[in-house]
mmCIF file with all atom_site columns, C-alpha atoms and ligand atoms in Angstrom:
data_model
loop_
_atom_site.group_PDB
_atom_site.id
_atom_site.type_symbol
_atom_site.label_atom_id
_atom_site.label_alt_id
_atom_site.label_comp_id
_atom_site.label_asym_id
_atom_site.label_entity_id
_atom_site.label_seq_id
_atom_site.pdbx_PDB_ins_code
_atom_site.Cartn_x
_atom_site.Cartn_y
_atom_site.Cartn_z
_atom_site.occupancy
_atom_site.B_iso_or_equiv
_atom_site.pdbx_formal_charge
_atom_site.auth_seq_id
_atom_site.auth_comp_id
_atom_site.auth_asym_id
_atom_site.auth_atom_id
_atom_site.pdbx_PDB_model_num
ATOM   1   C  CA  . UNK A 1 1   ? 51.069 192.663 128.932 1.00 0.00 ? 12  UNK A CA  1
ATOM   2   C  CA  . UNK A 1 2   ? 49.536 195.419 127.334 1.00 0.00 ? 13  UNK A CA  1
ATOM   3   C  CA  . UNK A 1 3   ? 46.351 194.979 125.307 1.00 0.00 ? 14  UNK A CA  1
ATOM   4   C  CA  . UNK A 1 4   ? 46.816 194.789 121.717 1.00 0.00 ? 15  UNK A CA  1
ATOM   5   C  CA  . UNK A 1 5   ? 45.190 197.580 119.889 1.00 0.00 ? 16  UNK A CA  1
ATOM   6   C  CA  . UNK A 1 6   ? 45.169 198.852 116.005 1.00 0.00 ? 17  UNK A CA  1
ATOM   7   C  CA  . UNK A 1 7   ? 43.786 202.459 115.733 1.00 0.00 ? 18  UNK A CA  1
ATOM   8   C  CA  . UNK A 1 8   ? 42.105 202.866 112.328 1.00 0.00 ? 19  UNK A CA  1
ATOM   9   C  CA  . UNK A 1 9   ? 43.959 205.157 110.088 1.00 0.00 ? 20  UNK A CA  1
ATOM   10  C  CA  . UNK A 1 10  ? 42.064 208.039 108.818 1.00 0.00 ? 21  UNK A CA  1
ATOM   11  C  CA  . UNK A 1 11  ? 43.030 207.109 104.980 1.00 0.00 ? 22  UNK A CA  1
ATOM   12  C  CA  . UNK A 1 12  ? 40.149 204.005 105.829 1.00 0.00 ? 23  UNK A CA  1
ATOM   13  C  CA  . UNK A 1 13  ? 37.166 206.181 106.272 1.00 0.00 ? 24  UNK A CA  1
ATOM   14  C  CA  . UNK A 1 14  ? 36.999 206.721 102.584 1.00 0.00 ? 25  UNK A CA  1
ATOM   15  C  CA  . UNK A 1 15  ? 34.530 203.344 101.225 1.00 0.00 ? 26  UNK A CA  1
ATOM   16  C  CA  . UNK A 1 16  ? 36.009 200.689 99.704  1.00 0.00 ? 27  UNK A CA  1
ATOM   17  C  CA  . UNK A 1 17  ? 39.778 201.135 101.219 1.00 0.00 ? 28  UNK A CA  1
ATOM   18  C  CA  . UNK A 1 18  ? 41.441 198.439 102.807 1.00 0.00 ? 29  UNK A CA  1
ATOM   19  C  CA  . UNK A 1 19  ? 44.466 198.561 105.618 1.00 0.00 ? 30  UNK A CA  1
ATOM   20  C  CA  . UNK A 1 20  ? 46.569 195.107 106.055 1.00 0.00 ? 31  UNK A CA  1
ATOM   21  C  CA  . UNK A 1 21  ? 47.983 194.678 109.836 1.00 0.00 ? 32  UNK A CA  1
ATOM   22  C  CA  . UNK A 1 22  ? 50.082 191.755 110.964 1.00 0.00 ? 33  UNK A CA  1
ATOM   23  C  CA  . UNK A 1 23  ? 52.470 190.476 113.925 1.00 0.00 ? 34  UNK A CA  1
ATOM   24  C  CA  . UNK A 1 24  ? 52.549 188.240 116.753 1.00 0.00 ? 35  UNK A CA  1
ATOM   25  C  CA  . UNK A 1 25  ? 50.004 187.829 119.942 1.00 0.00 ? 36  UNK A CA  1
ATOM   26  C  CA  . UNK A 1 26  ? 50.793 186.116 123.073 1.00 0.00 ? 37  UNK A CA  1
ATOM   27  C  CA  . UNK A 1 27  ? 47.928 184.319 124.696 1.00 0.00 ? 38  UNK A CA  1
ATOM   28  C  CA  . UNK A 1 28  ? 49.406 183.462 126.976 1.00 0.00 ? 39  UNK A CA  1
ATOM   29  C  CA  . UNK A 1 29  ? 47.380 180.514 129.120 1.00 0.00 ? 40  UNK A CA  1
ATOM   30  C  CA  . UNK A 1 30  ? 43.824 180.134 128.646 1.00 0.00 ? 41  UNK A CA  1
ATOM   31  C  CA  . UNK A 1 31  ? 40.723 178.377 129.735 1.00 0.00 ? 42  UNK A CA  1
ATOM   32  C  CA  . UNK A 1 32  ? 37.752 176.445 127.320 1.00 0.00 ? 43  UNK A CA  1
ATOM   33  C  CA  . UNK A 1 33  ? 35.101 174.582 129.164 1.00 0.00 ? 44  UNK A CA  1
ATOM   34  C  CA  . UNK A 1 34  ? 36.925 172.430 131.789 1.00 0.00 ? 45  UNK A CA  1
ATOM   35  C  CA  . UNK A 1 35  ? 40.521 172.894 129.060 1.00 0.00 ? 46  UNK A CA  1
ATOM   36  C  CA  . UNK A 1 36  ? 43.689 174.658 130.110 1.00 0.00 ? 47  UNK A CA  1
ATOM   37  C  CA  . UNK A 1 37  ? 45.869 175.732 127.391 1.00 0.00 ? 48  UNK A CA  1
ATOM   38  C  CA  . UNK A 1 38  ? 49.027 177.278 127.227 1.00 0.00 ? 49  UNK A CA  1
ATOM   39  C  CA  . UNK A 1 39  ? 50.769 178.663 124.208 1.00 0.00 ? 50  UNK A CA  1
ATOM   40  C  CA  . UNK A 1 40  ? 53.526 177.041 122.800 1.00 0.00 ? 51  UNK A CA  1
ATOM   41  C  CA  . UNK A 1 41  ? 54.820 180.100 121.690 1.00 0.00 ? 52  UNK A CA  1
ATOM   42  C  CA  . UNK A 1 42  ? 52.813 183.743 120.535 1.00 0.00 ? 53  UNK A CA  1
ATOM   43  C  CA  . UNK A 1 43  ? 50.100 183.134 117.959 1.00 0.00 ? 54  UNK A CA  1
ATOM   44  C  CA  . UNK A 1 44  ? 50.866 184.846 114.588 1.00 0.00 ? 55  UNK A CA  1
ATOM   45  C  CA  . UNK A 1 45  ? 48.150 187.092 113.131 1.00 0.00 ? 56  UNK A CA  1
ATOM   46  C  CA  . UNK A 1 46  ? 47.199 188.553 109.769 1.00 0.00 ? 57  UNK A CA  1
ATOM   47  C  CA  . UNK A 1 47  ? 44.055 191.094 109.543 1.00 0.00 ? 58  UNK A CA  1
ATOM   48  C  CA  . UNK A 1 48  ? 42.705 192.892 106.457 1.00 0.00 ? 59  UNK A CA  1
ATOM   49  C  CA  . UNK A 1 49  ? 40.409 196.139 107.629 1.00 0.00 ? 60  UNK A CA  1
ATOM   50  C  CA  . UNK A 1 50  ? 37.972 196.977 105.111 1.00 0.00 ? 61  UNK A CA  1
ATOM   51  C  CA  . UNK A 1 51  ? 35.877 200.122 104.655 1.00 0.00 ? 62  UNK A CA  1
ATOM   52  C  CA  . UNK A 1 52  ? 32.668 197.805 103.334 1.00 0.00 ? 63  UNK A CA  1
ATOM   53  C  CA  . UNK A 1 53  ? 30.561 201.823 103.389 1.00 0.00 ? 64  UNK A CA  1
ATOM   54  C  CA  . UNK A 1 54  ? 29.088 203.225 106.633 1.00 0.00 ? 65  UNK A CA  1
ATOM   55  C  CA  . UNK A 1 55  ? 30.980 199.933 108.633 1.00 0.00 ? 66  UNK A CA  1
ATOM   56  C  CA  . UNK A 1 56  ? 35.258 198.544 109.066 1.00 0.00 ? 67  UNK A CA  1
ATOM   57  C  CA  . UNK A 1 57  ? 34.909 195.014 108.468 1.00 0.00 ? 68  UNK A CA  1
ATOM   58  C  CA  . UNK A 1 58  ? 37.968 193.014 110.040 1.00 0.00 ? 69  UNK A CA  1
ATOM   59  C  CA  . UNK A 1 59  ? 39.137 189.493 108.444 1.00 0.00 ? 70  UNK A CA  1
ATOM   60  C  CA  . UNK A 1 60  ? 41.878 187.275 108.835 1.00 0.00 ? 71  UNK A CA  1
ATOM   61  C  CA  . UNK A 1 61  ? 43.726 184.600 110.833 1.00 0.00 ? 72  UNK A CA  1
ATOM   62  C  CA  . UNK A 1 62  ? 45.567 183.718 113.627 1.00 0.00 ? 73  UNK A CA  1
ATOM   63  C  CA  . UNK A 1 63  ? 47.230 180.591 113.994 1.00 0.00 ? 74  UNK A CA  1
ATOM   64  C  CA  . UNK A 1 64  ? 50.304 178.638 116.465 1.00 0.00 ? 75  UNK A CA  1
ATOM   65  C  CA  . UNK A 1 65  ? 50.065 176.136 118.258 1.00 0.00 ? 76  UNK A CA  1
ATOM   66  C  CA  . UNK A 1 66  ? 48.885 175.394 122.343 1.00 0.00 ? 77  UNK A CA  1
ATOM   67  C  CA  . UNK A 1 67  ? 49.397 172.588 124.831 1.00 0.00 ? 78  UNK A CA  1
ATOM   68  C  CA  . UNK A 1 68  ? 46.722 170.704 126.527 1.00 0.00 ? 79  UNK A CA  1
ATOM   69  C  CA  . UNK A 1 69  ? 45.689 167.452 128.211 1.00 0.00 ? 80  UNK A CA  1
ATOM   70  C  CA  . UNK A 1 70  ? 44.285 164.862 126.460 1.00 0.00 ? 81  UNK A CA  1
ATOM   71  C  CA  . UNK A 1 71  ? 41.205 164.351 127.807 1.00 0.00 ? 82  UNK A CA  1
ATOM   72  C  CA  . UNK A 1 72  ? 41.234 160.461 128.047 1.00 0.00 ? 83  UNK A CA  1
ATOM   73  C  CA  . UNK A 1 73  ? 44.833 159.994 129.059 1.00 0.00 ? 84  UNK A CA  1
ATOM   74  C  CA  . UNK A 1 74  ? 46.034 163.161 130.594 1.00 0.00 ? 85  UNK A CA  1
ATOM   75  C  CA  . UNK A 1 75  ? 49.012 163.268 128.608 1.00 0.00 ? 86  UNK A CA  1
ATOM   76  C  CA  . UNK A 1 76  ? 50.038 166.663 127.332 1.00 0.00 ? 87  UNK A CA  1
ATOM   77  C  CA  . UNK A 1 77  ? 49.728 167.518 123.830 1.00 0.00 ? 88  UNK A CA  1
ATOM   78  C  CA  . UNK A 1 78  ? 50.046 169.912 121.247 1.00 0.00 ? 89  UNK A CA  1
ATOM   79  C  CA  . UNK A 1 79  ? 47.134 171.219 119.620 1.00 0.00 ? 90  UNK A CA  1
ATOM   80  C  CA  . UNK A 1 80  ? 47.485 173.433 116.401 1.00 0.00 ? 91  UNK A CA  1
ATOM   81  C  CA  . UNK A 1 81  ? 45.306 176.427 116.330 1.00 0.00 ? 92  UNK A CA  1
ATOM   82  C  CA  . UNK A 1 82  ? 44.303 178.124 113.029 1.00 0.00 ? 93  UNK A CA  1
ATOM   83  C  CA  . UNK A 1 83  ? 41.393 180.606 113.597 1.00 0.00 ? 94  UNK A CA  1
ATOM   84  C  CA  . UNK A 1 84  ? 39.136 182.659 111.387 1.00 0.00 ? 95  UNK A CA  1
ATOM   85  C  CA  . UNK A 1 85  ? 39.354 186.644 112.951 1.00 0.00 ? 96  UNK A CA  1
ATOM   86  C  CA  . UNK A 1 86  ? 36.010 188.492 111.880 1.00 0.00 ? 97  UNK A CA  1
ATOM   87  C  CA  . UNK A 1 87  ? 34.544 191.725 113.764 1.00 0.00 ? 98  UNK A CA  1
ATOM   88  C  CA  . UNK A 1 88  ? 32.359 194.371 111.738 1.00 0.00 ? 99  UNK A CA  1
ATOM   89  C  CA  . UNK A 1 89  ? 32.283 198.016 113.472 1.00 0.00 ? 100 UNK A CA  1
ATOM   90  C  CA  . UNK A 1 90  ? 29.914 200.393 112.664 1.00 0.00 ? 101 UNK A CA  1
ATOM   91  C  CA  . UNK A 1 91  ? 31.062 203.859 111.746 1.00 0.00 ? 102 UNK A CA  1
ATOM   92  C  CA  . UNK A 1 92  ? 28.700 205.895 114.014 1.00 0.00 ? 103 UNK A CA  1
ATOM   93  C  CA  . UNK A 1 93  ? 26.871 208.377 111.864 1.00 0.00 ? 104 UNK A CA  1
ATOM   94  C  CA  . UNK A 1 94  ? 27.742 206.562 108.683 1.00 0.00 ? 105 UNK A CA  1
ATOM   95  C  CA  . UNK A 1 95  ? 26.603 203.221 109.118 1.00 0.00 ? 106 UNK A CA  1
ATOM   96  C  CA  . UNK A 1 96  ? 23.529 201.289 110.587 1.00 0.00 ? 107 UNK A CA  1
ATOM   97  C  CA  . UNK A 1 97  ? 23.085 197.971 112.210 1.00 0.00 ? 108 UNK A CA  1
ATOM   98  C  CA  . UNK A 1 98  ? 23.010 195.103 109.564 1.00 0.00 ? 109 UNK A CA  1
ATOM   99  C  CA  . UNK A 1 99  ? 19.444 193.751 108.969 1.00 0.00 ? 110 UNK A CA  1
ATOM   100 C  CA  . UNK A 1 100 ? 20.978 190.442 108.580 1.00 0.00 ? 111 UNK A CA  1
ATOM   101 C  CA  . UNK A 1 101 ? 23.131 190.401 111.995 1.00 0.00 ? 112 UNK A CA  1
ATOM   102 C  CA  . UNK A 1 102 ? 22.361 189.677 115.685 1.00 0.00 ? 113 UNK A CA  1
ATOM   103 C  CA  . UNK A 1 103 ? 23.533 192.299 117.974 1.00 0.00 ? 114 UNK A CA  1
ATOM   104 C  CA  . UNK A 1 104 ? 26.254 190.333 118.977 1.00 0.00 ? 115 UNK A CA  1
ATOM   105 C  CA  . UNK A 1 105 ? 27.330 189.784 115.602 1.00 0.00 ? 116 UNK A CA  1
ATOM   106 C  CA  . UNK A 1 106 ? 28.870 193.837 115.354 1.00 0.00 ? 117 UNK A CA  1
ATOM   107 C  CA  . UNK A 1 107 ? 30.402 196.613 116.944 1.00 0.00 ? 118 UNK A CA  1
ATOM   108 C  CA  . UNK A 1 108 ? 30.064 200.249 117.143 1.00 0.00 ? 119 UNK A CA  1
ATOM   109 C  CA  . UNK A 1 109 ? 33.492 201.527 116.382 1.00 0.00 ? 120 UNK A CA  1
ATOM   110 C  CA  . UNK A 1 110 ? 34.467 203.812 119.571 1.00 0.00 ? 121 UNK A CA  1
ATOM   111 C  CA  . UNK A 1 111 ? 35.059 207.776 119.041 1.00 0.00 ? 122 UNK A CA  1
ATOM   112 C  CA  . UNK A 1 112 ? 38.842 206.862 119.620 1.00 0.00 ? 123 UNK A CA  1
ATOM   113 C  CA  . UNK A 1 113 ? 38.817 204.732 116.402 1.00 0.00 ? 124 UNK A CA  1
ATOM   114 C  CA  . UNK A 1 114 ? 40.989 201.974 118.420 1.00 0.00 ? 125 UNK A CA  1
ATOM   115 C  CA  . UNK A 1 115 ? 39.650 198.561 117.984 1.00 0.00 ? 126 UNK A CA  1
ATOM   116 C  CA  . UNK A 1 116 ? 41.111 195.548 120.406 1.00 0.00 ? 127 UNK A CA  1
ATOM   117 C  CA  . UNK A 1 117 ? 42.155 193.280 118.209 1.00 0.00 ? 128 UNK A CA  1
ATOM   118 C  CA  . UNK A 1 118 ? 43.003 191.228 121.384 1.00 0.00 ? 129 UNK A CA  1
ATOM   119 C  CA  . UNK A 1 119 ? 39.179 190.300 121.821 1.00 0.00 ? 130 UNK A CA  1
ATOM   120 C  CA  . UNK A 1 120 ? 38.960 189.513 118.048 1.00 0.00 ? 131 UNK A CA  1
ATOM   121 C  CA  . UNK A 1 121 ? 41.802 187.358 118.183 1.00 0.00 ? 132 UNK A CA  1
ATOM   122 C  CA  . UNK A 1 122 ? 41.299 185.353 121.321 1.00 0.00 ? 133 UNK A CA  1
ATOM   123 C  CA  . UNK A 1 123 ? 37.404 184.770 119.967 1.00 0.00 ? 134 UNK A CA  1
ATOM   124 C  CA  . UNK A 1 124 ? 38.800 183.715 117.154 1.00 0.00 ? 135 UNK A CA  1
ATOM   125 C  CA  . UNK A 1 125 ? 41.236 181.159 119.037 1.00 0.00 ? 136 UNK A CA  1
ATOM   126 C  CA  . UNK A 1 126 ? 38.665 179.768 121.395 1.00 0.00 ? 137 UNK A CA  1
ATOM   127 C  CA  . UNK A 1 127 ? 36.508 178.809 118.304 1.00 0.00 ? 138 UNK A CA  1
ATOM   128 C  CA  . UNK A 1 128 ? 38.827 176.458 116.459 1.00 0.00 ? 139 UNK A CA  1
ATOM   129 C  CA  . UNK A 1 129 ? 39.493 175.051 119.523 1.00 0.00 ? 140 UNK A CA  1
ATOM   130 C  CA  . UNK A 1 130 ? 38.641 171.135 119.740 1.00 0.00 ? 141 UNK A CA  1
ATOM   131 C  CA  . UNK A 1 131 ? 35.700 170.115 122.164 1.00 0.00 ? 142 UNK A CA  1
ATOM   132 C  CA  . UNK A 1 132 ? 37.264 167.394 123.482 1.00 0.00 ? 143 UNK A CA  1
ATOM   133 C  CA  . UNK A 1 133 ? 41.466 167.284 123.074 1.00 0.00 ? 144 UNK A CA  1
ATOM   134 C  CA  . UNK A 1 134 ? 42.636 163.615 122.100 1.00 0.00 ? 145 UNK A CA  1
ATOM   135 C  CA  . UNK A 1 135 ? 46.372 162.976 121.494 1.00 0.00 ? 146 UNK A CA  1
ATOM   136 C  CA  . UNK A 1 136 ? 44.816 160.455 119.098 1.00 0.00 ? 147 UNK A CA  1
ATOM   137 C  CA  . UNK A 1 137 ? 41.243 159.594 117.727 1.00 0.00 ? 148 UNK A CA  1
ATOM   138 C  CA  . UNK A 1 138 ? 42.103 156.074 119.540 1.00 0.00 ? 149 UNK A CA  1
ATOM   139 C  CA  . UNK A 1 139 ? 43.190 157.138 122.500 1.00 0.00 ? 150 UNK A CA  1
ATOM   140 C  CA  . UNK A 1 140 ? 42.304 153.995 125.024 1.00 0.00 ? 151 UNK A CA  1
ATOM   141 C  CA  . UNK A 1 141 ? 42.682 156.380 127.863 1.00 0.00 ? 152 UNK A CA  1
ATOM   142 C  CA  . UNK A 1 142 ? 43.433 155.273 131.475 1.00 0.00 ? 153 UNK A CA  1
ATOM   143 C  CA  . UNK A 1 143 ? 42.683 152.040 133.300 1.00 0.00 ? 154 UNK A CA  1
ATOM   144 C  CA  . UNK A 1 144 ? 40.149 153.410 135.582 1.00 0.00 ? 155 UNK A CA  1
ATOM   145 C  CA  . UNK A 1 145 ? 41.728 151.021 138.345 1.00 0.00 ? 156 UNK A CA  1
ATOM   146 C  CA  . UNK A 1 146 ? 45.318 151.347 138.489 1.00 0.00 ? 157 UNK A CA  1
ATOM   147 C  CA  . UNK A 1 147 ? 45.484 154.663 136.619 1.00 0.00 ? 158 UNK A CA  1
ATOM   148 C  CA  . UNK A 1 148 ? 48.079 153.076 133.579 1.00 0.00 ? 159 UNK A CA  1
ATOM   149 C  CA  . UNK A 1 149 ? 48.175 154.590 130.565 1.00 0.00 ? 160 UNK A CA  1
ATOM   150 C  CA  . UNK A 1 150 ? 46.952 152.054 128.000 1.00 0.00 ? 161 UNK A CA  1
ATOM   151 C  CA  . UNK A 1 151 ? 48.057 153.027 125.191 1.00 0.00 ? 162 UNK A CA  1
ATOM   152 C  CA  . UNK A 1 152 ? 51.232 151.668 126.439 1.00 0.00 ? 163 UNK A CA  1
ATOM   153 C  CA  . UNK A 1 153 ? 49.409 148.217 126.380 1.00 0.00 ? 164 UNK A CA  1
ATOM   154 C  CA  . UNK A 1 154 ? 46.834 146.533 128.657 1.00 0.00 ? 165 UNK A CA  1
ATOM   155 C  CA  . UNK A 1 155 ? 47.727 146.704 132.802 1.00 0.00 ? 166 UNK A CA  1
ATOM   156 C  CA  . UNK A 1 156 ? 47.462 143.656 135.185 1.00 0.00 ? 167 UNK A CA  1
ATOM   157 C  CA  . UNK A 1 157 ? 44.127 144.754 136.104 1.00 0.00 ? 168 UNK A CA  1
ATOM   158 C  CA  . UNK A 1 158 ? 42.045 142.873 133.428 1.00 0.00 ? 169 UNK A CA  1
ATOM   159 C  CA  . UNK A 1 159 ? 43.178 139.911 133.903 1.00 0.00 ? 170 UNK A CA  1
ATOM   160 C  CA  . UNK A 1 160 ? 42.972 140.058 137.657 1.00 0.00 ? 171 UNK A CA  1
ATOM   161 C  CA  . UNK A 1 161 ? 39.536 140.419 137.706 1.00 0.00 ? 172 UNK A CA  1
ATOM   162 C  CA  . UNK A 1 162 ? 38.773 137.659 135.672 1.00 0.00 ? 173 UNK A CA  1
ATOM   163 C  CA  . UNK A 1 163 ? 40.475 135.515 138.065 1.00 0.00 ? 174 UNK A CA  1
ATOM   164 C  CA  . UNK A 1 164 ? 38.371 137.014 141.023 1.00 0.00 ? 175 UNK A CA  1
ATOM   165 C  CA  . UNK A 1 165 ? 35.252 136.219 139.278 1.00 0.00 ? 176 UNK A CA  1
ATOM   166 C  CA  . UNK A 1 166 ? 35.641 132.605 138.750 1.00 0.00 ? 177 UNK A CA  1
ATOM   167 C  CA  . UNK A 1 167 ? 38.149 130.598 140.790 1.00 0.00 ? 178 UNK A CA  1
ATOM   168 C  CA  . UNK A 1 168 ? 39.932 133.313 143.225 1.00 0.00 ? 179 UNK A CA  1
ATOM   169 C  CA  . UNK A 1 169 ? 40.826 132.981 147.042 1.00 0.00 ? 180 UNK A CA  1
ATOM   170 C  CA  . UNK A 1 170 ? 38.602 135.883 147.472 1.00 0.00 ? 181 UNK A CA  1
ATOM   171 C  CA  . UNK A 1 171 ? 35.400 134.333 145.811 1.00 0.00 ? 182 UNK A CA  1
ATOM   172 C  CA  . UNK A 1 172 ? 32.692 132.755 148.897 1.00 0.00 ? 183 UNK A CA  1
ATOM   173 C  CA  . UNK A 1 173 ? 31.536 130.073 145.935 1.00 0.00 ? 184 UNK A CA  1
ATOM   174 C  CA  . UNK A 1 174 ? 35.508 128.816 145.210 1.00 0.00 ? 185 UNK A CA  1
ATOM   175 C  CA  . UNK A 1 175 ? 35.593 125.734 147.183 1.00 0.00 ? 186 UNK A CA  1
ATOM   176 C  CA  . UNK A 1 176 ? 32.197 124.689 145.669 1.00 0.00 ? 187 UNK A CA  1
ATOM   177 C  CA  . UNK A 1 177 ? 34.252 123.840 142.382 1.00 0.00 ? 188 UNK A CA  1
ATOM   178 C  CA  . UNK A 1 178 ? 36.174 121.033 144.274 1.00 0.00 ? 189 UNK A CA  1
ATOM   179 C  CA  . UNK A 1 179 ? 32.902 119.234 145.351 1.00 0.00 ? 190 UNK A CA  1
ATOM   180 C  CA  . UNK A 1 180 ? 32.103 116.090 143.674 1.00 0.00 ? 191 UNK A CA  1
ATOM   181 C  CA  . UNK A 1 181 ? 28.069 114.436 143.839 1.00 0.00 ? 192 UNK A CA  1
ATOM   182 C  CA  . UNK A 1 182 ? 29.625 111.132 143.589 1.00 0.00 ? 193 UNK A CA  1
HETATM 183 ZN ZN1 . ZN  B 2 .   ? 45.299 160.397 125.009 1.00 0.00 ? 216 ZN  B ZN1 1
HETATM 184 ZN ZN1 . ZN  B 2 .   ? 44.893 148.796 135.466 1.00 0.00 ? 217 ZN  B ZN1 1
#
C-alpha cells in the first residue's frame, strides 16, 4: 500500500492559515510490546495544518477500532482506538527549533513540502493503545493447569487438588488417617 502523504499547499506558507485534510488509513496489522493488532477495518482521520509563523503545526485524530488478545485469557477482542495526531515542522529558513521542545518533539519540513502523515498517524495509534489488553477489568484469565477459560466458571482442577492434599490415593501420609492409638 502506498504511503500516505499530504503535500502542503502553497496558500499555507502565509502565517496564521490553516488547511483541513481528512479520509481513511489502513493499518493494517501491527505490533506494541509483545501485542498484535489487526484493524477491524481502516482507521478514520481528521488533521488541521496550521501555519503557527516560521513552523506547520499538525493536529487531529484518528480513531477505529483493532483486534487483540486479551492478555489473561487469550480471547480475541476489540479494542477501540481514538488517538491524538500532533507533528510540528519547521519551515526551513523561516522557523527555528522551539526552545521549549526536545528534538524529537519536531520536524524539519522537507524541500518537497510532503509530510507522511502515515508516521503521524500510526504514532498517534500506538499511543492510545492499552498496556495490557483485558476483555474485562475482571478478567480471571486461564487455569494455569488445564488451560480453561474461567470466566466460564471454575474447572475441575481446584477441587482436585484439594483432594490430593489431604486424603488422596496419591498422598504417602493417607493410610495414617485410618490408624487408631487405641
Ligand atoms: Zn480476558
Ligand atoms: Zn483447570
Amino acid at each position: 500500500m502506498e504511503r500516505l502523504i499530504i503535500e502542503v499547499p502553497a496558500e499555507l506558507f502565509s502565517p496564521a492559515e490553516t488547511a483541513m485534510r481528512e479520509g481513511v488509513f489502513d493499518p493494517g496489522p501491527f505490533t506494541c510490546g509483545p501485542d498484535e493488532f489487526v484493524a477491524c477495518a481502516p482507521f478514520s482521520y481528521h488533521v488541521v495544518l496550521t501555519n503557527v509563523g516560521g513552523a506547520i503545526l499538525v493536529t487531529g485524530t484518528v480513531s477505529g477500532e483493532a483486534r487483540t488478545s486479551c492478555a489473561r485469557c487469550l480471547d480475541d477482542m476489540t479494542v477501540p482506538i481514538s488517538g491524538e495526531v500532533e507533528g510540528y515542522f519547521i519551515i526551513e529558513g523561516e522557523g527555528q527549533a522551539p526552545e521549549d521542545m526536545d528534538e524529537d518533539e519536531f520536524d524539519v519540513l522537507p524541500e518537497s513540502h510532503e509530510i507522511d502523515l502515515e508516521t503521524l498517524l500510526m504514532a498517534a495509534i500506538l499511543v492510545d493503545l492499552p498496556l495490557v489488553p483485558l476483555c474485562d477489568e475482571d478478567c480471571k484469565g486461564i487455569c494455569a493447569q488445564c488451560g480453561a477459560s474461567l470466566n466460564e466458571g471454575a474447572c475441575d482442577c481446584a477441587a482436585v487438588v484439594e483432594e490430593d492434599d489431604c486424603v488422596g490415593k496419591n498422598n504417602p501420609f493417607a493410610a495414617l488417617k485410618d490408624l487408631s492409638f487405641d
